[in-house]
Tab-separated table of N, CA and C in Angstrom:
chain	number	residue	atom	x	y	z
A	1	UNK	N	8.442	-13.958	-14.713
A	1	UNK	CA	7.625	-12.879	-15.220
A	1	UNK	C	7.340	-11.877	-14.099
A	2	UNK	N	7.247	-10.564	-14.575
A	2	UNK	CA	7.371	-9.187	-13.214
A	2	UNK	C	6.032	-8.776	-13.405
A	3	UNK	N	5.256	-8.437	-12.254
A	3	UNK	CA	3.839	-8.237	-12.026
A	3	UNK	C	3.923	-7.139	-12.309
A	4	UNK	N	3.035	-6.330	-13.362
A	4	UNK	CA	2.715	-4.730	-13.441
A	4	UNK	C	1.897	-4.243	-12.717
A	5	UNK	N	1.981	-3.752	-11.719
A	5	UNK	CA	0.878	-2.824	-10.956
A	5	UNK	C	0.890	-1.407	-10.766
A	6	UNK	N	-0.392	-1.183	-10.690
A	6	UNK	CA	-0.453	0.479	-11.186
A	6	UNK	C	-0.702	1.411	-9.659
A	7	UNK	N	-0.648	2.624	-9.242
A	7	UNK	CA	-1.264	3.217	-8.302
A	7	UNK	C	-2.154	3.651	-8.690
A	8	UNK	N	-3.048	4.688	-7.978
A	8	UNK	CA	-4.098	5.662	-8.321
A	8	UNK	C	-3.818	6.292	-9.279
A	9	UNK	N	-2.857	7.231	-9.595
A	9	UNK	CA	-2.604	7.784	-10.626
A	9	UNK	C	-1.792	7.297	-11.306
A	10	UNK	N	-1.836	5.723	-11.743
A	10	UNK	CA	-1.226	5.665	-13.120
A	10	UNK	C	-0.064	4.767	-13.041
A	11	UNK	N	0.651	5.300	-12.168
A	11	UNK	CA	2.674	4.766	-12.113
A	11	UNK	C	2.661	3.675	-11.490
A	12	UNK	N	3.545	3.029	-12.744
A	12	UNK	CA	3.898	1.427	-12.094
A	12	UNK	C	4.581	1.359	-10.593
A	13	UNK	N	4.520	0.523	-9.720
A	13	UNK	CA	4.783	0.423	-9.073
A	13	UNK	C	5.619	-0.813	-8.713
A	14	UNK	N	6.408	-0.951	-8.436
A	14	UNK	CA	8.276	-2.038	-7.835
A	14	UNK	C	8.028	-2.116	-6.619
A	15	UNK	N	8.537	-3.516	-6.588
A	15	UNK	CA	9.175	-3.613	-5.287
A	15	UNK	C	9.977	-2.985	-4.577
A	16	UNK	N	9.676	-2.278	-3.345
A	16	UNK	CA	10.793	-1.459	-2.560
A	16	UNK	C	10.217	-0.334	-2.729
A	17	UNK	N	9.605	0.788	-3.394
A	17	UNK	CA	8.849	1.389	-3.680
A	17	UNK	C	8.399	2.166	-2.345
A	18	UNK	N	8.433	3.817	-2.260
A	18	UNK	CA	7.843	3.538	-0.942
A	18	UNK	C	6.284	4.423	-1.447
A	19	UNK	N	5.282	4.499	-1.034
A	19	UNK	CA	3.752	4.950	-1.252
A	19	UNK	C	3.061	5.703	-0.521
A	20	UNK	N	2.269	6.440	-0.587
A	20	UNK	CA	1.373	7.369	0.260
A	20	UNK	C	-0.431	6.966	0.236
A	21	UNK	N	-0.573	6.179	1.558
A	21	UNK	CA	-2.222	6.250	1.164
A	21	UNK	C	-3.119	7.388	0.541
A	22	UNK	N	-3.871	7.077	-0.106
A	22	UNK	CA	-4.950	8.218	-0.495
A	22	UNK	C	-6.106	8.518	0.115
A	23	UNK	N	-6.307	7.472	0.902
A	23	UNK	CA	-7.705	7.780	1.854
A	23	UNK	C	-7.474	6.710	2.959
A	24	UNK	N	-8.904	7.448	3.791
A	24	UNK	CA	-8.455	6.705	5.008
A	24	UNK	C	-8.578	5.120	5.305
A	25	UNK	N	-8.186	4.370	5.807
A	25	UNK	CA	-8.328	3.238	5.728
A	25	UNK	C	-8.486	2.352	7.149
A	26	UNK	N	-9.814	1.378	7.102
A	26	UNK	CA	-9.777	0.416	8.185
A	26	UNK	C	-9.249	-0.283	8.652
A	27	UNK	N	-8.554	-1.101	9.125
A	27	UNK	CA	-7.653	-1.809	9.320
A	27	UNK	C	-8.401	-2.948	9.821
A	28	UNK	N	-8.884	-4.059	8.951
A	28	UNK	CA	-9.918	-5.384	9.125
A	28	UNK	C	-9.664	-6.003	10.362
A	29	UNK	N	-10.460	-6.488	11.238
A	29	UNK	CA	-10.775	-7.176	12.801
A	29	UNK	C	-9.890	-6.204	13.698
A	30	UNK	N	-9.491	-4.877	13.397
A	30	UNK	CA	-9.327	-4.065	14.891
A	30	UNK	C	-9.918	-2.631	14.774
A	31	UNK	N	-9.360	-1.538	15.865
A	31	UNK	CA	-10.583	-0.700	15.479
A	31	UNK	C	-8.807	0.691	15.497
A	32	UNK	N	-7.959	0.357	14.439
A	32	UNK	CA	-7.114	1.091	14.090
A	32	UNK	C	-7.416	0.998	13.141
A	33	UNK	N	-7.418	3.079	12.274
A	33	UNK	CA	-7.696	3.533	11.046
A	33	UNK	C	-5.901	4.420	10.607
A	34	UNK	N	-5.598	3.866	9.592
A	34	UNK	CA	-4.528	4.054	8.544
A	34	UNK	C	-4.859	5.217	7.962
A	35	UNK	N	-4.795	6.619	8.490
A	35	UNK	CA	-4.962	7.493	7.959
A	35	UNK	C	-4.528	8.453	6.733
A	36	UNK	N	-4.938	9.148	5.871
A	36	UNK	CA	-4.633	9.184	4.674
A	36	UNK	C	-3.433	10.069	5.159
A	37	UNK	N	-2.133	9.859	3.999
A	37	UNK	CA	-0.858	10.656	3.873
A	37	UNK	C	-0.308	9.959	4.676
A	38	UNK	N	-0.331	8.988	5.056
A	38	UNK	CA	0.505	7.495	6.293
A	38	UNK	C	1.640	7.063	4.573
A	39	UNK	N	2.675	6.974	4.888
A	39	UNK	CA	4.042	6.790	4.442
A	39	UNK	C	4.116	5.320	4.737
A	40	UNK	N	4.318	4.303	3.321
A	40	UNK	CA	4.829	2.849	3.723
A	40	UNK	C	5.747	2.812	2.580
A	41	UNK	N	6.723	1.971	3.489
A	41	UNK	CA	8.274	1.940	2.995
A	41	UNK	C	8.395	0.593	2.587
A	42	UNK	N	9.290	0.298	1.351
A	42	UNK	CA	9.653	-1.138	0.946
A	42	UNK	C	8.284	-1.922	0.825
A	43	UNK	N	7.376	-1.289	-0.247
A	43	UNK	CA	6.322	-2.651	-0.419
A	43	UNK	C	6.720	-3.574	-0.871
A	44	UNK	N	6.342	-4.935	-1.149
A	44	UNK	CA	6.461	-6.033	-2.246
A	44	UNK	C	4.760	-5.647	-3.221
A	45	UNK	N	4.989	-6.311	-4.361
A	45	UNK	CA	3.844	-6.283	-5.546
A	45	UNK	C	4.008	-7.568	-5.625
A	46	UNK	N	2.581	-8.060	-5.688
A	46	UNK	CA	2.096	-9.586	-5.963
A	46	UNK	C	0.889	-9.287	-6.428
A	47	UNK	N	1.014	-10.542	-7.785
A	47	UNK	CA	-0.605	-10.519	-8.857
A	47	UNK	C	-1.550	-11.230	-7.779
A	48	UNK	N	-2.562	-10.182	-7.143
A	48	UNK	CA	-3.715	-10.527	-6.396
A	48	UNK	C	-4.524	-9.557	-6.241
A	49	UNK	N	-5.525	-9.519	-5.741
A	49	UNK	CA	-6.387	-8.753	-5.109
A	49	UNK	C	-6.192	-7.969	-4.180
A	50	UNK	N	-5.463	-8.289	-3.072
A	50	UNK	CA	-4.906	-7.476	-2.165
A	50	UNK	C	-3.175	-7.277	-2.708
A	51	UNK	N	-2.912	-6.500	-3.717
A	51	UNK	CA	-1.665	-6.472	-4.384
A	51	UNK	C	-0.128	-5.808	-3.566
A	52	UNK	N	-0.792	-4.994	-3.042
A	52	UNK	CA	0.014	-4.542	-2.051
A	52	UNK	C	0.858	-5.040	-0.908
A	53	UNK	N	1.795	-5.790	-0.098
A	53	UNK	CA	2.336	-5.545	0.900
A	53	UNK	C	3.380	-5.092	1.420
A	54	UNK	N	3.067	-4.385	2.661
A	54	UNK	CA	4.101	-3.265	3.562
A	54	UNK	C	3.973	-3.814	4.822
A	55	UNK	N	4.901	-3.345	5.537
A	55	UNK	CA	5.377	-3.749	6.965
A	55	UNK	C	5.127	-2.415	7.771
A	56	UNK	N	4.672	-2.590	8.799
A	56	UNK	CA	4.323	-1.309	9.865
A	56	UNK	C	5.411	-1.866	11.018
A	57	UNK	N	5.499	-0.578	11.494
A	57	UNK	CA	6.013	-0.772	13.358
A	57	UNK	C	5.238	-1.232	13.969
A	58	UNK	N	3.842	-0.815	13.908
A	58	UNK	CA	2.527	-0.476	14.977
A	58	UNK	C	2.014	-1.356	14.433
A	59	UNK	N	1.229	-1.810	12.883
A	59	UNK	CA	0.059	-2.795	12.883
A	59	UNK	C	0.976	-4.169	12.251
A	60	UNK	N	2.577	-4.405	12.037
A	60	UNK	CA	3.029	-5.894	11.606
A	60	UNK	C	2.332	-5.189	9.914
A	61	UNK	N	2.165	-6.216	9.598
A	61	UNK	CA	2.275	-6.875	7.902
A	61	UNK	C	0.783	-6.507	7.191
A	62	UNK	N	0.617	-5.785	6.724
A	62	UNK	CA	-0.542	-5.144	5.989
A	62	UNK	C	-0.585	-5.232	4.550
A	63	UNK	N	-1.836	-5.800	3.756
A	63	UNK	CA	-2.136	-5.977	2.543
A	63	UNK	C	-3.169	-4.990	2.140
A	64	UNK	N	-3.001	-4.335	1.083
A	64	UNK	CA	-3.569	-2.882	0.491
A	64	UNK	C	-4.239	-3.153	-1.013
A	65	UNK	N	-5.405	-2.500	-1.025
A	65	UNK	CA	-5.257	-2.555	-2.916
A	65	UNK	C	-4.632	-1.667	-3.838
A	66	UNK	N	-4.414	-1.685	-4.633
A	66	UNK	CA	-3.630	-0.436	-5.684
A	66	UNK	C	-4.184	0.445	-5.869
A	67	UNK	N	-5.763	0.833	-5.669
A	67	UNK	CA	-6.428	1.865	-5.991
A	67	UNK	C	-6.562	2.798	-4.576
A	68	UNK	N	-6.040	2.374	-3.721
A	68	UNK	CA	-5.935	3.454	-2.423
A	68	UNK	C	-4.510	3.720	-2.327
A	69	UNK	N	-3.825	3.756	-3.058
A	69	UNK	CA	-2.431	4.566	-2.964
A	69	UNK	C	-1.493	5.110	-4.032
A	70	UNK	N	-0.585	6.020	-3.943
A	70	UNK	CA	-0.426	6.655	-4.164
A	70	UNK	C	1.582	6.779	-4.441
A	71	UNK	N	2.062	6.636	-5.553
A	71	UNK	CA	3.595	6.720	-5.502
A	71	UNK	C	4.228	7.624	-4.826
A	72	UNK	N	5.318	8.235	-3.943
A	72	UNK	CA	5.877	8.739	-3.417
A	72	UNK	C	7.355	8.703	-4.523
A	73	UNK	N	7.563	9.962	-4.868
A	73	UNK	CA	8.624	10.231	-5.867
A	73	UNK	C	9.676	10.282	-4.937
């Protein structure tokens, strides 16, 4: 069974998918902020709470919620 997940505005979102944050974001136990319009390439979608994951150069392996981002057409 394929997890439906939505962005901010609406559009399902796939694996591989690449996304645009919508706002700025903390980055939990360091003091690097993920600033809004930051570009992540090849997410995976998993049914959770933190639904999101993407891979950075700079911060490794980051988990996001669906309501801070944004599809990239």
């Amino acid at each position: 069974m394929e997890v439906v997940i939505y962005d901010s505005l609406g559009h399902q979102l796939h694996n591989g998918d690449t996304v645009i944050l919508t706002k700025d974001l903390k980055l939990k136990g360091t003091k690097f902020i993920l600033k809004r319009g930051f570009k992540l390439k090849k997410i995976t979608v998993r049914d959770d709470v933190f639904c999101i994951v993407a891979r950075t150069k700079e911060h490794g392996i980051i988990e996001l919620k669906n309501e801070s981002v944004k599809l990239l057409k």
